Amino acid sequence: MVSEHDAQPAARSGVRSGVRSDAQVLVASNRGPVSYTLGADGSLDAKRGGGGLVSGLSTVDDKLWVCAALGDGDREAVRRGVAEQGVRMLDIDARVHADAYNGIANSVLWFVHHMLYQTPLEPVFDAEFRRQWASFETYNRAFAEALAEEAGPGAAVLVQDYHLALVPGMLRELRPDLRIGHFSHTPWAPVDYFRLLPDDIAEQLLRGILGADRAAFLTRRWADAFIGCCTQILGGTGHTRIGVHGLGADADFLRRRAHEADVDERMAALREQTGPGRRTIVRVDRTELSKNIVRGLLAYRALLDERPEWRERVVHVAFAYPSRQDLAVYRDYTAEVRRVADEINAVYGTEGWTPVVLHVKDDFARSLAAYRLADVALVNPIRDGMNLVAKEIPVVSDHGCALVLSREAGAYEELGSDAVVVNPYDVSATAAALHEALTMAEDERAARTERLAAAAVALPPQQWFLDQLDALRRG
């Protein structure tokens, strides 16, 4: 199906038309390594990001990052020809991007892979869905065309995540000489759930990724689920090789950053909020529906109810940073997190004790301070591709930290043997796990933390990226 937008050029580019970079390593992702803010005086302020892709690419010559312009500042930068070296930003029509990103990627594909639908009422794949799907195709095509234009002969192209699932197949048709990889940062749905999607859409998504020479995942479980979908729907994975790369924590960066002055200041403030001598249960999440924050709060409430000896002796430090607030379901979920936290404080709080310390404003330094202070880390997602928080807290912890971990987190594959493992839906069992973690002997907690930290940094971000690049080039 063709949308009304398809008659227009898919994207304007931050690179001059007709000029080809001949890059030998290209990365494609919805969000790039730099973003621009448009000031009231018309000035553009650039903010650079970090992460595994950024650090991995820093060691590579002849590279290019292709990404989407996400806001007014980004789009203005493209229009003015402002370009970060090694970055091509695509000014995809704002309506097309909204349909593709919020309508399909975040409201359909994310829900399928995280198994979040309330199936008596949703999903509903109607004419509006088909209209948005046409935009998703247009959005993916814009990336494929830009990559085809920029890549040198035989270049390696690493396409990132579910937003760009169609790109490998589209790019293969345009440039059969390229080495193409696709990496999924989310879980992959089992075949019975994946088949909630319309049959033609499910097949198109799989064939899109199978346009890659190599499709990679964070855990063996997600890779096997993808293979299962391909086998039952398409009859197999064809010539595409399947890989697993379990992204780890950046230990050097975290340990250095966690001891800077602003983190020490946040630690002092948190200690004042929690009170002297009290134990801390820490969680740090975005308010994604998949993160299971509400059930975590209910488990903490059950702990206080069933184990009254913990009242006034423990504080739940919960950081729930708003995410995707342009979608109503996420705004509602964020409001429910606040409501449950307020209710716990109203029922159990005393003049000198606030049971839940909730912060909703994103603050990286404060998150690191909480990591250092944590006696117990609560990581209980319904489903998660990896969950780096589970890996980061043991690395940063000052005095050892017991990890309560959902078996549905990708990190369970590497950390499960030294965590207190929970079914994320079982609130009573999670309350019991919190008690077990709080009462864990100090020497056992220290030993577990040491093993958790070692597992967590086994494949640091830079090596994670370079391993994928090497595997793709080897063929």
Tab-separated table of N, CA, C and O in Angstrom, residues 210-313:
chain	number	residue	atom	x	y	z
A	210	LEU	N	16.111	-11.089	7.181
A	210	LEU	CA	16.870	-12.123	6.477
A	210	LEU	C	17.549	-11.601	5.220
A	210	LEU	O	18.304	-12.325	4.575
A	211	GLY	N	17.313	-10.340	4.873
A	211	GLY	CA	18.119	-9.702	3.835
A	211	GLY	C	19.550	-9.487	4.284
A	211	GLY	O	20.444	-9.232	3.469
A	212	ALA	N	19.790	-9.600	5.590
A	212	ALA	CA	21.137	-9.438	6.150
A	212	ALA	C	21.948	-10.718	5.977
A	212	ALA	O	21.408	-11.828	5.955
A	213	ASP	N	23.251	-10.565	5.883
A	213	ASP	CA	24.139	-11.729	5.917
A	213	ASP	C	24.145	-12.359	7.306
A	213	ASP	O	24.337	-13.573	7.443
A	214	ARG	N	23.922	-11.505	8.302
A	214	ARG	CA	24.006	-11.976	9.685
A	214	ARG	C	22.996	-11.223	10.541
A	214	ARG	O	22.944	-9.991	10.507
A	215	ALA	N	22.187	-11.955	11.285
A	215	ALA	CA	21.233	-11.359	12.230
A	215	ALA	C	21.664	-11.755	13.639
A	215	ALA	O	21.875	-12.935	13.919
A	216	ALA	N	21.795	-10.775	14.522
A	216	ALA	CA	22.343	-11.040	15.854
A	216	ALA	C	21.399	-10.555	16.946
A	216	ALA	O	20.596	-9.641	16.738
A	217	PHE	N	21.545	-11.178	18.123
A	217	PHE	CA	20.640	-10.959	19.246
A	217	PHE	C	21.446	-10.904	20.539
A	217	PHE	O	22.610	-11.307	20.589
A	218	LEU	N	20.787	-10.431	21.595
A	218	LEU	CA	21.465	-10.269	22.877
A	218	LEU	C	21.626	-11.586	23.633
A	218	LEU	O	22.544	-11.731	24.440
A	219	THR	N	20.724	-12.545	23.417
A	219	THR	CA	20.804	-13.830	24.114
A	219	THR	C	20.439	-14.962	23.159
A	219	THR	O	19.798	-14.760	22.125
A	220	ARG	N	20.822	-16.157	23.540
A	220	ARG	CA	20.480	-17.346	22.759
A	220	ARG	C	18.965	-17.532	22.706
A	220	ARG	O	18.426	-17.977	21.689
A	221	ARG	N	18.282	-17.192	23.786
A	221	ARG	CA	16.833	-17.352	23.830
A	221	ARG	C	16.152	-16.542	22.741
A	221	ARG	O	15.255	-17.030	22.054
A	222	TRP	N	16.560	-15.292	22.575
A	222	TRP	CA	15.922	-14.447	21.564
A	222	TRP	C	16.314	-14.913	20.165
A	222	TRP	O	15.473	-14.877	19.244
A	223	ALA	N	17.541	-15.362	19.990
A	223	ALA	CA	17.959	-15.885	18.691
A	223	ALA	C	17.155	-17.126	18.316
A	223	ALA	O	16.701	-17.278	17.169
A	224	ASP	N	16.951	-18.002	19.285
A	224	ASP	CA	16.178	-19.222	19.017
A	224	ASP	C	14.726	-18.901	18.683
A	224	ASP	O	14.106	-19.575	17.851
A	225	ALA	N	14.166	-17.875	19.331
A	225	ALA	CA	12.791	-17.480	19.034
A	225	ALA	C	12.680	-16.973	17.600
A	225	ALA	O	11.707	-17.279	16.882
A	226	PHE	N	13.666	-16.198	17.164
A	226	PHE	CA	13.681	-15.710	15.782
A	226	PHE	C	13.788	-16.875	14.806
A	226	PHE	O	13.047	-16.941	13.811
A	227	ILE	N	14.682	-17.817	15.073
A	227	ILE	CA	14.826	-18.990	14.217
A	227	ILE	C	13.511	-19.764	14.156
A	227	ILE	O	13.087	-20.219	13.079
A	228	GLY	N	12.833	-19.889	15.313
A	228	GLY	CA	11.550	-20.585	15.343
A	228	GLY	C	10.507	-19.917	14.472
A	228	GLY	O	9.746	-20.585	13.753
A	229	CYS	N	10.464	-18.575	14.510
A	229	CYS	CA	9.520	-17.845	13.661
A	229	CYS	C	9.840	-18.063	12.185
A	229	CYS	O	8.949	-18.326	11.370
A	230	CYS	N	11.118	-17.953	11.840
A	230	CYS	CA	11.521	-18.141	10.443
A	230	CYS	C	11.208	-19.559	9.968
A	230	CYS	O	10.750	-19.765	8.838
A	231	THR	N	11.462	-20.536	10.828
A	231	THR	CA	11.243	-21.932	10.445
A	231	THR	C	9.771	-22.219	10.186
A	231	THR	O	9.406	-22.826	9.177
A	232	GLN	N	8.905	-21.755	11.086
A	232	GLN	CA	7.476	-22.069	10.957
A	232	GLN	C	6.785	-21.216	9.902
A	232	GLN	O	5.839	-21.674	9.254
A	233	ILE	N	7.218	-19.987	9.717
A	233	ILE	CA	6.518	-19.085	8.793
A	233	ILE	C	7.126	-19.123	7.400
A	233	ILE	O	6.396	-19.085	6.393
A	234	LEU	N	8.467	-19.236	7.309
A	234	LEU	CA	9.145	-19.167	6.017
A	234	LEU	C	9.801	-20.476	5.605
A	234	LEU	O	10.243	-20.605	4.461
A	235	GLY	N	9.917	-21.402	6.543
A	235	GLY	CA	10.585	-22.660	6.226
A	235	GLY	C	12.063	-22.666	6.547
A	235	GLY	O	12.765	-23.636	6.268
A	236	GLY	N	12.579	-21.590	7.149
A	236	GLY	CA	13.980	-21.546	7.540
A	236	GLY	C	14.558	-20.147	7.460
A	236	GLY	O	13.864	-19.192	7.097
A	237	THR	N	15.833	-20.022	7.781
A	237	THR	CA	16.507	-18.726	7.796
A	237	THR	C	17.323	-18.474	6.534
A	237	THR	O	18.025	-17.463	6.440
A	238	GLY	N	17.238	-19.383	5.554
A	238	GLY	CA	17.962	-19.172	4.307
A	238	GLY	C	19.461	-19.129	4.518
A	238	GLY	O	20.028	-19.934	5.255
A	239	HIS	N	20.112	-18.152	3.885
A	239	HIS	CA	21.572	-18.039	3.964
A	239	HIS	C	22.020	-17.108	5.097
A	239	HIS	O	23.222	-16.870	5.246
A	240	THR	N	21.097	-16.587	5.868
A	240	THR	CA	21.446	-15.653	6.945
A	240	THR	C	22.003	-16.403	8.146
A	240	THR	O	21.374	-17.341	8.650
A	241	ARG	N	23.168	-15.983	8.600
A	241	ARG	CA	23.760	-16.573	9.796
A	241	ARG	C	23.206	-15.875	11.040
A	241	ARG	O	22.896	-14.682	10.997
A	242	ILE	N	23.095	-16.605	12.124
A	242	ILE	CA	22.525	-16.085	13.368
A	242	ILE	C	23.623	-16.014	14.420
A	242	ILE	O	24.387	-16.976	14.604
A	243	GLY	N	23.715	-14.872	15.113
A	243	GLY	CA	24.736	-14.700	16.139
A	243	GLY	C	24.161	-14.193	17.449
A	243	GLY	O	23.029	-13.701	17.502
A	244	VAL	N	24.939	-14.320	18.499
A	244	VAL	CA	24.550	-13.850	19.835
A	244	VAL	C	25.708	-13.041	20.413
A	244	VAL	O	26.855	-13.510	20.433
A	245	HIS	N	25.388	-11.821	20.873
A	245	HIS	CA	26.386	-10.949	21.498
A	245	HIS	C	25.739	-10.301	22.716
A	245	HIS	O	24.919	-9.395	22.578
A	246	GLY	N	26.095	-10.769	23.899
A	246	GLY	CA	25.492	-10.263	25.134
A	246	GLY	C	26.163	-8.991	25.617
A	246	GLY	O	27.199	-9.051	26.296
A	247	LEU	N	25.589	-7.862	25.270
A	247	LEU	CA	26.163	-6.566	25.626
A	247	LEU	C	26.413	-6.463	27.130
A	247	LEU	O	25.534	-6.734	27.942
A	248	GLY	N	27.630	-6.038	27.490
A	248	GLY	CA	27.994	-5.889	28.888
A	248	GLY	C	28.129	-4.441	29.306
A	248	GLY	O	27.966	-3.511	28.513
A	249	ALA	N	28.441	-4.252	30.572
A	249	ALA	CA	28.604	-2.912	31.141
A	249	ALA	C	30.004	-2.382	30.838
A	249	ALA	O	30.967	-3.141	30.700
A	250	ASP	N	30.100	-1.062	30.762
A	250	ASP	CA	31.378	-0.380	30.544
A	250	ASP	C	31.980	-0.068	31.914
A	250	ASP	O	31.767	1.002	32.483
A	251	ALA	N	32.746	-1.014	32.433
A	251	ALA	CA	33.220	-0.917	33.816
A	251	ALA	C	34.102	0.300	34.049
A	251	ALA	O	33.943	1.008	35.056
A	252	ASP	N	35.035	0.552	33.157
A	252	ASP	CA	35.969	1.661	33.358
A	252	ASP	C	35.221	2.987	33.436
A	252	ASP	O	35.467	3.808	34.338
A	253	PHE	N	34.317	3.206	32.489
A	253	PHE	CA	33.557	4.447	32.504
A	253	PHE	C	32.701	4.565	33.756
A	253	PHE	O	32.682	5.606	34.431
A	254	LEU	N	31.969	3.507	34.102
A	254	LEU	CA	31.046	3.562	35.237
A	254	LEU	C	31.780	3.826	36.546
A	254	LEU	O	31.353	4.654	37.352
A	255	ARG	N	32.881	3.123	36.765
A	255	ARG	CA	33.597	3.278	38.037
A	255	ARG	C	34.235	4.659	38.145
A	255	ARG	O	34.263	5.243	39.232
A	256	ARG	N	34.715	5.159	37.027
A	256	ARG	CA	35.281	6.509	37.050
A	256	ARG	C	34.191	7.555	37.276
A	256	ARG	O	34.311	8.423	38.149
A	257	ARG	N	33.112	7.439	36.513
A	257	ARG	CA	32.035	8.439	36.590
A	257	ARG	C	31.332	8.404	37.940
A	257	ARG	O	30.875	9.445	38.450
A	258	ALA	N	31.232	7.219	38.532
A	258	ALA	CA	30.503	7.074	39.790
A	258	ALA	C	31.212	7.701	40.978
A	258	ALA	O	30.624	7.806	42.064
A	259	HIS	N	32.449	8.156	40.797
A	259	HIS	CA	33.184	8.769	41.910
A	259	HIS	C	33.537	10.225	41.628
A	259	HIS	O	34.451	10.779	42.251
A	260	GLU	N	32.787	10.845	40.744
A	260	GLU	CA	32.961	12.269	40.513
A	260	GLU	C	32.135	13.075	41.507
A	260	GLU	O	31.231	12.544	42.174
A	261	ALA	N	32.435	14.357	41.592
A	261	ALA	CA	31.888	15.189	42.672
A	261	ALA	C	30.366	15.260	42.652
A	261	ALA	O	29.727	15.230	43.715
A	262	ASP	N	29.752	15.348	41.477
A	262	ASP	CA	28.294	15.484	41.443
A	262	ASP	C	27.607	14.222	41.945
A	262	ASP	O	26.526	14.284	42.547
A	263	VAL	N	28.233	13.052	41.746
A	263	VAL	CA	27.666	11.806	42.278
A	263	VAL	C	27.770	11.788	43.796
A	263	VAL	O	26.831	11.378	44.498
A	264	ASP	N	28.898	12.239	44.324
A	264	ASP	CA	29.036	12.320	45.790
A	264	ASP	C	27.971	13.241	46.390
A	264	ASP	O	27.416	12.948	47.461
A	265	GLU	N	27.684	14.335	45.703
A	265	GLU	CA	26.637	15.246	46.186
A	265	GLU	C	25.272	14.556	46.199
A	265	GLU	O	24.505	14.694	47.155
A	266	ARG	N	24.974	13.812	45.136
A	266	ARG	CA	23.685	13.101	45.075
A	266	ARG	C	23.610	12.024	46.150
A	266	ARG	O	22.553	11.773	46.721
A	267	MET	N	24.740	11.383	46.440
A	267	MET	CA	24.752	10.361	47.494
A	267	MET	C	24.405	10.972	48.844
A	267	MET	O	23.625	10.397	49.619
A	268	ALA	N	24.966	12.121	49.126
A	268	ALA	CA	24.671	12.793	50.395
A	268	ALA	C	23.189	13.128	50.487
A	268	ALA	O	22.556	12.943	51.542
A	269	ALA	N	22.606	13.603	49.384
A	269	ALA	CA	21.179	13.941	49.377
A	269	ALA	C	20.328	12.693	49.564
A	269	ALA	O	19.319	12.713	50.303
A	270	LEU	N	20.702	11.598	48.922
A	270	LEU	CA	19.925	10.361	49.064
A	270	LEU	C	20.026	9.809	50.484
A	270	LEU	O	19.040	9.311	51.042
A	271	ARG	N	21.215	9.881	51.067
A	271	ARG	CA	21.360	9.410	52.451
A	271	ARG	C	20.467	10.216	53.397
A	271	ARG	O	19.881	9.670	54.339
A	272	GLU	N	20.359	11.496	53.136
A	272	GLU	CA	19.486	12.329	53.969
A	272	GLU	C	18.030	11.933	53.785
A	272	GLU	O	17.257	11.909	54.749
A	273	GLN	N	17.643	11.590	52.541
A	273	GLN	CA	16.263	11.181	52.293
A	273	GLN	C	15.947	9.819	52.905
A	273	GLN	O	14.830	9.606	53.401
A	274	THR	N	16.881	8.895	52.854
A	274	THR	CA	16.600	7.554	53.365
A	274	THR	C	16.732	7.479	54.883
A	274	THR	O	16.015	6.704	55.529
A	275	GLY	N	17.621	8.265	55.437
A	275	GLY	CA	17.800	8.259	56.886
A	275	GLY	C	18.928	7.332	57.300
A	275	GLY	O	19.254	6.366	56.605
A	276	PRO	N	19.545	7.611	58.452
A	276	PRO	CA	20.727	6.851	58.888
A	276	PRO	C	20.383	5.411	59.251
A	276	PRO	O	19.339	5.128	59.846
A	277	GLY	N	21.275	4.490	58.856
A	277	GLY	CA	21.167	3.099	59.277
A	277	GLY	C	20.146	2.261	58.548
A	277	GLY	O	19.992	1.074	58.868
A	278	ARG	N	19.455	2.820	57.601
A	278	ARG	CA	18.416	2.058	56.911
A	278	ARG	C	18.976	1.345	55.691
A	278	ARG	O	19.868	1.834	55.018
A	279	ARG	N	18.406	0.163	55.389
A	279	ARG	CA	18.757	-0.569	54.183
A	279	ARG	C	18.043	0.049	52.984
A	279	ARG	O	16.993	0.681	53.132
A	280	THR	N	18.588	-0.178	51.799
A	280	THR	CA	17.991	0.398	50.587
A	280	THR	C	17.732	-0.683	49.542
A	280	THR	O	18.592	-1.540	49.282
A	281	ILE	N	16.531	-0.636	48.974
A	281	ILE	CA	16.176	-1.426	47.797
A	281	ILE	C	16.103	-0.433	46.642
A	281	ILE	O	15.292	0.493	46.673
A	282	VAL	N	16.942	-0.617	45.639
A	282	VAL	CA	17.076	0.367	44.562
A	282	VAL	C	16.566	-0.205	43.246
A	282	VAL	O	16.851	-1.362	42.913
A	283	ARG	N	15.818	0.624	42.518
A	283	ARG	CA	15.523	0.319	41.122
A	283	ARG	C	15.712	1.589	40.304
A	283	ARG	O	15.416	2.697	40.775
A	284	VAL	N	16.233	1.440	39.097
A	284	VAL	CA	16.432	2.562	38.179
A	284	VAL	C	15.906	2.121	36.819
A	284	VAL	O	16.460	1.205	36.200
A	285	ASP	N	14.840	2.747	36.366
A	285	ASP	CA	14.193	2.352	35.112
A	285	ASP	C	13.587	3.554	34.428
A	285	ASP	O	13.294	4.569	35.063
A	286	ARG	N	13.332	3.411	33.139
A	286	ARG	CA	12.381	4.275	32.459
A	286	ARG	C	10.989	3.707	32.713
A	286	ARG	O	10.839	2.521	33.006
A	287	THR	N	9.965	4.555	32.592
A	287	THR	CA	8.606	4.057	32.823
A	287	THR	C	8.082	3.359	31.571
A	287	THR	O	7.021	3.699	31.039
A	288	GLU	N	8.839	2.381	31.107
A	288	GLU	CA	8.375	1.482	30.061
A	288	GLU	C	7.371	0.515	30.673
A	288	GLU	O	7.537	0.059	31.808
A	289	LEU	N	6.352	0.160	29.896
A	289	LEU	CA	5.374	-0.811	30.384
A	289	LEU	C	6.046	-2.138	30.713
A	289	LEU	O	5.599	-2.861	31.616
A	290	SER	N	7.116	-2.461	30.005
A	290	SER	CA	7.788	-3.747	30.193
A	290	SER	C	8.613	-3.812	31.472
A	290	SER	O	8.991	-4.912	31.903
A	291	LYS	N	8.903	-2.678	32.090
A	291	LYS	CA	9.814	-2.671	33.241
A	291	LYS	C	9.157	-3.166	34.528
A	291	LYS	O	9.840	-3.441	35.514
A	292	ASN	N	7.818	-3.196	34.560
A	292	ASN	CA	7.110	-3.840	35.685
A	292	ASN	C	7.274	-3.082	37.001
A	292	ASN	O	7.334	-3.685	38.080
A	293	ILE	N	7.305	-1.774	36.920
A	293	ILE	CA	7.551	-0.953	38.114
A	293	ILE	C	6.407	-1.077	39.112
A	293	ILE	O	6.630	-1.162	40.329
A	294	VAL	N	5.190	-1.105	38.624
A	294	VAL	CA	4.041	-1.158	39.535
A	294	VAL	C	4.061	-2.442	40.354
A	294	VAL	O	3.879	-2.409	41.587
A	295	ARG	N	4.304	-3.591	39.716
A	295	ARG	CA	4.361	-4.839	40.495
A	295	ARG	C	5.537	-4.821	41.469
A	295	ARG	O	5.452	-5.424	42.544
A	296	GLY	N	6.624	-4.160	41.100
A	296	GLY	CA	7.729	-4.033	42.040
A	296	GLY	C	7.324	-3.267	43.283
A	296	GLY	O	7.674	-3.643	44.417
A	297	LEU	N	6.570	-2.178	43.101
A	297	LEU	CA	6.072	-1.416	44.245
A	297	LEU	C	5.091	-2.249	45.081
A	297	LEU	O	5.119	-2.200	46.323
A	298	LEU	N	4.240	-3.009	44.408
A	298	LEU	CA	3.293	-3.854	45.135
A	298	LEU	C	4.023	-4.940	45.922
A	298	LEU	O	3.599	-5.299	47.035
A	299	ALA	N	5.121	-5.458	45.380
A	299	ALA	CA	5.915	-6.447	46.114
A	299	ALA	C	6.545	-5.815	47.354
A	299	ALA	O	6.599	-6.432	48.432
A	300	TYR	N	7.029	-4.600	47.224
A	300	TYR	CA	7.584	-3.895	48.379
A	300	TYR	C	6.501	-3.647	49.427
A	300	TYR	O	6.734	-3.831	50.630
A	301	ARG	N	5.309	-3.289	48.966
A	301	ARG	CA	4.201	-3.109	49.903
A	301	ARG	C	3.894	-4.425	50.622
A	301	ARG	O	3.659	-4.432	51.844
A	302	ALA	N	3.901	-5.532	49.889
A	302	ALA	CA	3.648	-6.835	50.512
A	302	ALA	C	4.728	-7.160	51.534
A	302	ALA	O	4.443	-7.752	52.594
A	303	LEU	N	5.990	-6.784	51.248
A	303	LEU	CA	7.073	-7.002	52.212
A	303	LEU	C	6.785	-6.266	53.515
A	303	LEU	O	6.916	-6.835	54.612
A	304	LEU	N	6.370	-4.999	53.417
A	304	LEU	CA	6.083	-4.215	54.620
A	304	LEU	C	4.872	-4.762	55.365
A	304	LEU	O	4.818	-4.705	56.605
A	305	ASP	N	3.927	-5.294	54.611
A	305	ASP	CA	2.712	-5.827	55.234
A	305	ASP	C	2.974	-7.163	55.911
A	305	ASP	O	2.529	-7.398	57.051
A	306	GLU	N	3.706	-8.044	55.225
A	306	GLU	CA	3.909	-9.410	55.723
A	306	GLU	C	5.112	-9.526	56.652
A	306	GLU	O	5.198	-10.477	57.432
A	307	ARG	N	6.031	-8.595	56.541
A	307	ARG	CA	7.243	-8.599	57.375
A	307	ARG	C	7.349	-7.247	58.081
A	307	ARG	O	8.201	-6.419	57.760
A	308	PRO	N	6.505	-7.005	59.066
A	308	PRO	CA	6.480	-5.677	59.704
A	308	PRO	C	7.804	-5.285	60.360
A	308	PRO	O	8.027	-4.102	60.637
A	309	GLU	N	8.686	-6.254	60.569
A	309	GLU	CA	9.987	-5.929	61.158
A	309	GLU	C	10.818	-5.021	60.247
A	309	GLU	O	11.770	-4.382	60.720
A	310	TRP	N	10.447	-4.958	58.964
A	310	TRP	CA	11.195	-4.096	58.048
A	310	TRP	C	10.698	-2.655	58.037
A	310	TRP	O	11.351	-1.785	57.456
A	311	ARG	N	9.573	-2.406	58.653
A	311	ARG	CA	9.068	-1.033	58.674
A	311	ARG	C	10.049	-0.133	59.431
A	311	ARG	O	10.564	-0.487	60.479
A	312	GLU	N	10.315	1.010	58.860
A	312	GLU	CA	11.267	2.006	59.361
A	312	GLU	C	12.724	1.550	59.288
A	312	GLU	O	13.616	2.269	59.725
A	313	ARG	N	12.955	0.349	58.718
A	313	ARG	CA	14.333	-0.144	58.596
A	313	ARG	C	14.815	-0.207	57.150
A	313	ARG	O	15.999	-0.458	56.904
